[in-house]
């Protein structure tokens, strides 16, 4: 990687040209594969007077998509690649701290899987993108083997069904894809792939933030980026293209409130995913899509400003029930939806309160349940993935996992406690004024009666799981939509090129991963987040590598 000439960068010069949000033209970036073309070297006072770093391909974000884009760019395409990562040390994004599954589509199932994607996306994903995704996904195992990834092919998912909505069109899609099964989850895959990146000599710069794309105001080409590294502003020249892999906006409250279907919506993933890339691409005229999409279930929210994230929960016994904000049960607690789309269960709007009446919901349980085991996972457990994983360096670990006896979380206020149901209801009401304490008590009495009768007359919960709550004390956790990641970002085409409002490519700008996931209407591809990283990371890198440098003489 080459270091540019020393010298300052003029913000005034940048603001006169870069970040112009206007309709982009296809230009040279419409050329595919090994084809080449260039609009020629740009000049003008919008261009930095010097470059601190120079490369062929600039990748912004070192999660799963950034890993694949940088690797293919450097290895397969022979390009000079620089990666900018926001975290102070290491990287990996959500793909590092999830369960590591990725989609496998076999050659014989290609056409059936294309039909499946058309079915579950309800026409919201363009067919050329579906074709490109499936054709590239077929190669996932080829590339995994090439780069020494450890995995097994599985027909059983750790989370969800394969594929998620296999039953569509009269069960036409059952068995249309498989999964990788990864012992060690995403942490193992990250270590293996990062070692390959290091062998290739791809440089990753850490503590990079507040990036701004540099755009030629005439051709609309993206020629590089400004970035803050620590407290210093640097310029990075990208001779062929910039690939945006900045992930979702799970930890940006304004963006979640503006775009997701409901709010609050909490996540337990990569804390550096604050949607920085959204403004970057908007500033250069990108069209956004799928901004209301998320892969998520329902999870506990700490309500703790110092630990503002969601936590997966597991009731350790059956003496519990769930209620909405008004104190009423609304679902069979053992059938609240899949790990990928369970948050849909909470999408109930009540006009009598002008709000979602299941956000928050409350898990009500007794001392027996409290004493039966942990409500969540700890470091060293089988399901040790998420923002507490021991594999994470201290600088990027959000917390250290659940206690062994639930008592630390009780002391922190993450769990509420009352000697009676009425007292517990009053404590809930202090947090959410819509809680009807009398309704909660009536729900408690009804649930207890269902347990005695061995019949849930409201929601047909299995008799085997109907267990009366004891004589108290009683406990509650708050339940919100949340867990994994948002999926919205810039609209892209079958080459991974970012599009403008007229759906023309913004020259030399690409996107991959959860930053503009191609899935729409719902999340339907089990293992699809990691497959999204692989597929569009590879496609984008190849296409950008096929361009002539913008500064070619």
CSV table of C-alpha atoms in Angstrom, one decimal, residues 27-370:
chain,number,residue,atom,x,y,z
A,27,UNK,CA,-20.3,5.8,-17.0
A,28,UNK,CA,-17.5,3.4,-16.9
A,29,UNK,CA,-18.9,1.5,-13.9
A,30,UNK,CA,-21.5,-0.1,-16.1
A,31,UNK,CA,-18.8,-2.2,-17.6
A,32,UNK,CA,-18.6,-5.8,-16.2
A,33,UNK,CA,-16.0,-8.4,-15.4
A,34,UNK,CA,-12.8,-8.1,-17.3
A,35,UNK,CA,-14.1,-5.3,-19.6
A,36,UNK,CA,-12.4,-1.9,-19.0
A,37,UNK,CA,-13.3,1.7,-19.5
A,38,UNK,CA,-12.7,5.0,-17.9
A,39,UNK,CA,-14.1,8.5,-18.0
A,40,UNK,CA,-10.5,9.7,-17.6
A,41,UNK,CA,-8.7,11.5,-14.8
A,42,UNK,CA,-10.6,14.1,-13.0
A,43,UNK,CA,-9.3,17.5,-12.1
A,44,UNK,CA,-10.6,20.5,-10.2
A,45,UNK,CA,-10.6,22.1,-6.8
A,46,UNK,CA,-12.9,19.4,-5.4
A,47,UNK,CA,-10.0,16.9,-5.6
A,48,UNK,CA,-7.7,16.6,-2.6
A,49,UNK,CA,-4.3,18.1,-3.2
A,50,UNK,CA,-2.6,15.0,-1.9
A,51,UNK,CA,-3.4,11.4,-0.9
A,52,UNK,CA,-2.4,9.8,2.3
A,53,UNK,CA,-3.2,6.4,1.0
A,54,UNK,CA,-3.7,5.0,-2.5
A,55,UNK,CA,-5.2,1.7,-3.7
A,56,UNK,CA,-7.1,0.1,-6.5
A,57,UNK,CA,-10.1,-0.9,-4.4
A,58,UNK,CA,-11.1,0.7,-1.2
A,59,UNK,CA,-13.3,-1.4,1.1
A,60,UNK,CA,-15.1,0.5,3.9
A,61,UNK,CA,-16.0,-1.9,6.7
A,62,UNK,CA,-14.3,-5.1,7.8
A,63,UNK,CA,-17.2,-7.4,8.6
A,64,UNK,CA,-18.0,-10.5,6.6
A,65,UNK,CA,-18.7,-8.6,3.3
A,66,UNK,CA,-15.6,-6.6,3.7
A,67,UNK,CA,-13.5,-9.7,4.3
A,68,UNK,CA,-14.8,-11.3,1.1
A,69,UNK,CA,-14.6,-8.2,-1.1
A,70,UNK,CA,-11.0,-7.5,0.0
A,71,UNK,CA,-9.9,-11.1,-0.4
A,72,UNK,CA,-11.3,-11.5,-3.9
A,73,UNK,CA,-10.0,-8.1,-4.9
A,74,UNK,CA,-6.5,-8.9,-3.8
A,75,UNK,CA,-6.3,-12.6,-4.5
A,76,UNK,CA,-8.5,-13.4,-7.5
A,77,UNK,CA,-8.3,-10.0,-9.1
A,78,UNK,CA,-4.7,-9.0,-8.2
A,79,UNK,CA,-5.7,-5.6,-7.0
A,80,UNK,CA,-4.1,-3.4,-4.3
A,81,UNK,CA,-6.8,-3.2,-1.6
A,82,UNK,CA,-7.1,-1.1,1.6
A,83,UNK,CA,-9.8,-1.7,4.2
A,84,UNK,CA,-11.1,0.9,6.6
A,85,UNK,CA,-12.7,-0.4,9.8
A,86,UNK,CA,-14.4,1.6,12.6
A,87,UNK,CA,-13.5,-0.7,15.5
A,88,UNK,CA,-10.3,0.2,17.4
A,89,UNK,CA,-8.9,-3.3,17.0
A,90,UNK,CA,-9.8,-6.3,14.9
A,91,UNK,CA,-13.1,-6.5,13.0
A,92,UNK,CA,-15.6,-9.0,11.9
A,93,UNK,CA,-19.0,-7.3,12.3
A,94,UNK,CA,-22.1,-9.2,13.0
A,95,UNK,CA,-20.9,-12.2,11.0
A,96,UNK,CA,-18.2,-12.7,13.5
A,97,UNK,CA,-20.5,-13.0,16.5
A,98,UNK,CA,-23.4,-14.9,15.0
A,99,UNK,CA,-23.7,-18.7,14.7
A,100,UNK,CA,-21.8,-18.8,11.5
A,101,UNK,CA,-24.2,-20.6,9.2
A,102,UNK,CA,-24.2,-19.7,5.5
A,103,UNK,CA,-26.4,-20.9,2.6
A,104,UNK,CA,-25.4,-23.7,0.2
A,105,UNK,CA,-27.3,-24.0,-3.0
A,106,UNK,CA,-26.4,-26.9,-5.2
A,107,UNK,CA,-26.3,-26.8,-9.0
A,108,UNK,CA,-29.3,-29.1,-9.4
A,109,UNK,CA,-31.4,-26.8,-7.2
A,110,UNK,CA,-30.5,-23.4,-8.8
A,111,UNK,CA,-33.8,-22.9,-10.7
A,112,UNK,CA,-35.9,-24.1,-7.9
A,113,UNK,CA,-34.2,-21.7,-5.5
A,114,UNK,CA,-34.6,-18.8,-7.8
A,115,UNK,CA,-38.3,-19.5,-7.8
A,116,UNK,CA,-38.3,-19.7,-4.1
A,117,UNK,CA,-36.7,-16.2,-3.8
A,118,UNK,CA,-39.3,-14.8,-6.2
A,119,UNK,CA,-42.0,-16.4,-4.0
A,120,UNK,CA,-40.9,-15.0,-0.6
A,121,UNK,CA,-39.8,-11.6,-1.8
A,122,UNK,CA,-43.2,-11.0,-3.5
A,123,UNK,CA,-41.7,-9.3,-6.5
A,124,UNK,CA,-39.7,-6.8,-4.5
A,125,UNK,CA,-36.3,-8.1,-5.6
A,126,UNK,CA,-35.4,-7.7,-9.3
A,127,UNK,CA,-35.0,-10.9,-11.2
A,128,UNK,CA,-31.5,-10.1,-12.5
A,129,UNK,CA,-30.3,-9.8,-8.9
A,130,UNK,CA,-32.0,-13.1,-8.0
A,131,UNK,CA,-30.2,-14.8,-10.9
A,132,UNK,CA,-26.8,-13.3,-10.0
A,133,UNK,CA,-27.2,-14.2,-6.3
A,134,UNK,CA,-28.1,-17.8,-6.9
A,135,UNK,CA,-25.5,-18.3,-9.7
A,136,UNK,CA,-22.8,-17.0,-7.3
A,137,UNK,CA,-24.1,-18.7,-4.2
A,138,UNK,CA,-23.6,-22.1,-5.9
A,139,UNK,CA,-19.9,-21.4,-5.5
A,140,UNK,CA,-19.9,-20.8,-1.8
A,141,UNK,CA,-18.4,-24.2,-0.9
A,142,UNK,CA,-15.8,-23.9,-3.7
A,143,UNK,CA,-14.5,-20.7,-2.1
A,144,UNK,CA,-14.8,-22.0,1.4
A,145,UNK,CA,-12.6,-24.9,0.5
A,146,UNK,CA,-10.2,-22.6,-1.3
A,147,UNK,CA,-9.7,-20.5,1.7
A,148,UNK,CA,-9.5,-23.4,4.2
A,149,UNK,CA,-12.8,-22.7,6.1
A,150,UNK,CA,-13.9,-25.4,8.6
A,151,UNK,CA,-17.5,-26.4,8.0
A,152,UNK,CA,-19.9,-29.3,7.4
A,153,UNK,CA,-22.8,-29.4,5.0
A,154,UNK,CA,-26.1,-29.7,7.0
A,155,UNK,CA,-29.7,-30.1,6.3
A,156,UNK,CA,-30.7,-29.0,9.8
A,157,UNK,CA,-30.4,-25.4,10.9
A,158,UNK,CA,-29.3,-24.3,14.3
A,159,UNK,CA,-31.8,-21.4,13.9
A,160,UNK,CA,-34.9,-21.5,11.8
A,161,UNK,CA,-36.1,-23.7,8.9
A,162,UNK,CA,-34.2,-24.5,5.6
A,163,UNK,CA,-35.3,-22.4,3.8
A,164,UNK,CA,-37.4,-20.2,6.1
A,165,UNK,CA,-40.6,-20.4,4.0
A,166,UNK,CA,-40.1,-23.7,2.3
A,167,UNK,CA,-43.9,-24.4,2.5
A,168,UNK,CA,-44.8,-21.7,-0.1
A,169,UNK,CA,-46.4,-22.9,-3.4
A,170,UNK,CA,-47.6,-26.1,-1.8
A,171,UNK,CA,-44.4,-27.0,-0.1
A,172,UNK,CA,-42.4,-26.6,-3.4
A,173,UNK,CA,-39.2,-25.5,-1.8
A,174,UNK,CA,-38.4,-28.0,0.9
A,175,UNK,CA,-34.8,-29.1,0.7
A,176,UNK,CA,-34.0,-26.5,-2.0
A,177,UNK,CA,-30.9,-25.3,0.0
A,178,UNK,CA,-28.5,-26.6,2.7
A,179,UNK,CA,-26.4,-24.9,5.3
A,180,UNK,CA,-22.8,-24.9,6.5
A,181,UNK,CA,-22.6,-26.0,10.1
A,182,UNK,CA,-19.6,-24.4,11.8
A,183,UNK,CA,-18.3,-25.5,15.2
A,184,UNK,CA,-17.0,-22.3,16.9
A,185,UNK,CA,-19.7,-20.3,15.1
A,186,UNK,CA,-18.7,-17.1,13.3
A,187,UNK,CA,-15.7,-16.6,15.5
A,188,UNK,CA,-13.9,-19.6,13.9
A,189,UNK,CA,-14.7,-18.4,10.4
A,190,UNK,CA,-13.5,-14.9,11.2
A,191,UNK,CA,-10.1,-16.2,12.5
A,192,UNK,CA,-9.7,-18.5,9.4
A,193,UNK,CA,-10.6,-15.8,6.9
A,194,UNK,CA,-8.6,-13.0,8.7
A,195,UNK,CA,-5.5,-15.2,8.6
A,196,UNK,CA,-6.0,-15.6,4.8
A,197,UNK,CA,-6.4,-11.8,4.5
A,198,UNK,CA,-3.1,-11.3,6.4
A,199,UNK,CA,-1.3,-13.7,4.1
A,200,UNK,CA,-2.5,-11.8,1.1
A,201,UNK,CA,-1.1,-8.6,2.6
A,202,UNK,CA,-4.4,-6.7,2.6
A,203,UNK,CA,-4.0,-3.7,4.9
A,204,UNK,CA,-6.8,-2.9,7.4
A,205,UNK,CA,-6.7,0.5,9.0
A,206,UNK,CA,-8.6,0.6,12.4
A,207,UNK,CA,-10.3,3.4,14.3
A,208,UNK,CA,-11.6,4.8,11.0
A,209,UNK,CA,-14.8,6.9,11.3
A,210,UNK,CA,-16.7,9.8,9.8
A,211,UNK,CA,-15.9,8.8,6.3
A,212,UNK,CA,-17.1,10.9,3.3
A,213,UNK,CA,-17.0,9.7,-0.2
A,214,UNK,CA,-15.1,11.9,-2.8
A,215,UNK,CA,-17.2,12.3,-5.9
A,216,UNK,CA,-16.3,13.9,-9.2
A,217,UNK,CA,-19.1,16.5,-9.6
A,218,UNK,CA,-19.1,16.1,-13.4
A,219,UNK,CA,-18.9,12.4,-14.0
A,220,UNK,CA,-20.3,11.4,-10.5
A,221,UNK,CA,-17.5,8.9,-10.2
A,222,UNK,CA,-16.5,8.0,-6.7
A,223,UNK,CA,-12.7,8.4,-6.6
A,224,UNK,CA,-11.9,7.8,-2.9
A,225,UNK,CA,-12.8,8.9,0.6
A,226,UNK,CA,-11.9,11.1,3.5
A,227,UNK,CA,-11.7,9.3,6.8
A,228,UNK,CA,-10.8,10.2,10.3
A,229,UNK,CA,-8.3,7.8,11.8
A,230,UNK,CA,-8.4,8.6,15.5
A,231,UNK,CA,-8.3,12.4,15.5
A,232,UNK,CA,-6.5,12.9,12.2
A,233,UNK,CA,-8.2,13.3,8.8
A,234,UNK,CA,-6.8,11.2,6.0
A,235,UNK,CA,-7.4,10.9,2.3
A,236,UNK,CA,-7.6,7.5,0.5
A,237,UNK,CA,-7.5,7.3,-3.3
A,238,UNK,CA,-9.4,4.5,-4.9
A,239,UNK,CA,-8.3,4.2,-8.5
A,240,UNK,CA,-11.0,1.7,-9.5
A,241,UNK,CA,-13.8,1.7,-7.0
A,242,UNK,CA,-15.1,1.9,-3.4
A,243,UNK,CA,-17.0,-1.1,-1.9
A,244,UNK,CA,-19.3,-0.1,1.0
A,245,UNK,CA,-19.6,-2.9,3.6
A,246,UNK,CA,-20.5,-0.9,6.6
A,247,UNK,CA,-23.3,-3.2,7.9
A,248,UNK,CA,-26.6,-2.2,9.4
A,249,UNK,CA,-27.8,0.6,11.7
A,250,UNK,CA,-28.6,-1.5,14.7
A,251,UNK,CA,-27.2,1.0,17.1
A,252,UNK,CA,-28.6,4.2,15.6
A,253,UNK,CA,-31.8,5.1,17.4
A,254,UNK,CA,-32.8,7.9,14.9
A,255,UNK,CA,-32.4,5.6,11.9
A,256,UNK,CA,-34.3,2.7,13.5
A,257,UNK,CA,-37.1,5.0,14.6
A,258,UNK,CA,-37.3,6.5,11.1
A,259,UNK,CA,-37.2,3.4,9.0
A,260,UNK,CA,-38.1,0.2,10.9
A,261,UNK,CA,-41.7,-1.0,11.1
A,262,UNK,CA,-41.8,-0.6,14.9
A,263,UNK,CA,-39.8,1.1,17.7
A,264,UNK,CA,-38.1,0.6,20.1
A,265,UNK,CA,-36.2,-2.2,18.3
A,266,UNK,CA,-33.1,-3.4,20.1
A,267,UNK,CA,-30.1,-5.5,18.9
A,268,UNK,CA,-27.3,-7.6,20.5
A,269,UNK,CA,-24.8,-7.4,17.7
A,270,UNK,CA,-21.8,-5.4,16.6
A,271,UNK,CA,-21.9,-2.1,18.5
A,272,UNK,CA,-20.1,-0.2,15.8
A,273,UNK,CA,-23.0,-0.7,13.3
A,274,UNK,CA,-24.4,2.8,13.6
A,275,UNK,CA,-25.5,3.4,10.0
A,276,UNK,CA,-22.6,5.6,9.1
A,277,UNK,CA,-22.8,4.4,5.5
A,278,UNK,CA,-26.4,5.6,5.0
A,279,UNK,CA,-25.4,9.3,5.0
A,280,UNK,CA,-22.3,8.6,3.0
A,281,UNK,CA,-24.2,7.1,0.1
A,282,UNK,CA,-27.1,9.6,0.4
A,283,UNK,CA,-24.6,12.4,0.1
A,284,UNK,CA,-23.6,11.1,-3.3
A,285,UNK,CA,-27.1,10.6,-4.6
A,286,UNK,CA,-27.9,6.9,-3.8
A,287,UNK,CA,-31.3,5.4,-3.6
A,288,UNK,CA,-32.1,3.5,-0.4
A,289,UNK,CA,-34.1,0.2,-0.3
A,290,UNK,CA,-35.3,-2.4,2.2
A,291,UNK,CA,-34.8,0.0,5.0
A,292,UNK,CA,-37.7,-1.5,7.0
A,293,UNK,CA,-36.1,-5.0,6.8
A,294,UNK,CA,-34.5,-6.8,9.8
A,295,UNK,CA,-33.5,-10.3,10.7
A,296,UNK,CA,-34.5,-10.6,14.2
A,297,UNK,CA,-36.7,-12.3,16.8
A,298,UNK,CA,-37.8,-11.1,20.2
A,299,UNK,CA,-35.4,-10.6,23.1
A,300,UNK,CA,-34.9,-9.0,26.5
A,301,UNK,CA,-33.9,-5.4,26.6
A,302,UNK,CA,-31.8,-4.4,29.7
A,303,UNK,CA,-33.4,-0.9,29.9
A,304,UNK,CA,-29.9,0.1,31.2
A,305,UNK,CA,-28.4,3.1,29.5
A,306,UNK,CA,-24.9,1.8,30.2
A,307,UNK,CA,-25.8,-1.5,28.6
A,308,UNK,CA,-28.2,-0.4,25.9
A,309,UNK,CA,-28.6,-3.6,23.9
A,310,UNK,CA,-30.9,-6.7,23.7
A,311,UNK,CA,-30.1,-10.1,25.1
A,312,UNK,CA,-31.4,-13.4,24.0
A,313,UNK,CA,-33.4,-15.1,26.8
A,314,UNK,CA,-34.5,-18.6,27.6
A,315,UNK,CA,-37.0,-19.4,30.3
A,316,UNK,CA,-35.3,-22.2,32.4
A,317,UNK,CA,-38.7,-23.6,33.5
A,318,UNK,CA,-42.3,-23.6,32.4
A,319,UNK,CA,-43.8,-21.5,35.2
A,320,UNK,CA,-44.1,-18.3,33.2
A,321,UNK,CA,-46.4,-16.5,30.8
A,322,UNK,CA,-46.1,-13.4,28.6
A,323,UNK,CA,-48.3,-10.3,28.6
A,324,UNK,CA,-48.6,-7.2,26.5
A,325,UNK,CA,-48.4,-3.6,27.7
A,326,UNK,CA,-52.0,-3.8,29.0
A,327,UNK,CA,-51.4,-6.9,31.1
A,328,UNK,CA,-53.0,-9.4,28.8
A,329,UNK,CA,-51.7,-12.6,27.2
A,330,UNK,CA,-51.7,-12.7,23.4
A,331,UNK,CA,-49.9,-15.8,22.2
A,332,UNK,CA,-48.9,-19.3,22.9
A,333,UNK,CA,-45.6,-18.5,24.6
A,334,UNK,CA,-43.9,-21.5,23.1
A,335,UNK,CA,-44.8,-20.5,19.5
A,336,UNK,CA,-43.7,-16.9,19.1
A,337,UNK,CA,-42.1,-17.2,15.7
A,338,UNK,CA,-38.8,-18.2,14.2
A,339,UNK,CA,-35.4,-17.0,15.3
A,340,UNK,CA,-35.1,-15.0,12.1
A,341,UNK,CA,-38.6,-13.4,11.9
A,342,UNK,CA,-40.1,-13.8,15.4
A,343,UNK,CA,-40.3,-10.0,15.8
A,344,UNK,CA,-43.3,-10.1,13.5
A,345,UNK,CA,-45.3,-11.5,16.4
A,346,UNK,CA,-44.9,-8.2,18.2
A,347,UNK,CA,-46.3,-6.1,15.3
A,348,UNK,CA,-49.7,-5.4,16.9
A,349,UNK,CA,-51.0,-1.8,16.8
A,350,UNK,CA,-53.7,-0.8,19.3
A,351,UNK,CA,-55.5,2.4,18.4
A,352,UNK,CA,-56.8,2.8,22.0
A,353,UNK,CA,-53.2,3.6,23.0
A,354,UNK,CA,-52.0,4.9,19.6
A,355,UNK,CA,-49.1,2.6,19.8
A,356,UNK,CA,-47.8,-1.0,19.5
A,357,UNK,CA,-49.4,-2.8,22.4
A,358,UNK,CA,-46.8,-5.6,22.5
A,359,UNK,CA,-43.7,-3.4,22.6
A,360,UNK,CA,-42.7,-4.0,25.3
A,361,UNK,CA,-44.1,-7.3,26.3
A,362,UNK,CA,-43.3,-8.7,29.7
A,363,UNK,CA,-42.3,-12.2,30.6
A,364,UNK,CA,-43.8,-13.0,34.0
A,365,UNK,CA,-42.3,-15.8,36.0
A,366,UNK,CA,-41.9,-17.2,39.6
A,367,UNK,CA,-39.2,-18.0,42.1
A,368,UNK,CA,-39.1,-21.6,40.9
A,369,UNK,CA,-38.3,-20.4,37.4
A,370,UNK,CA,-35.8,-17.9,38.7
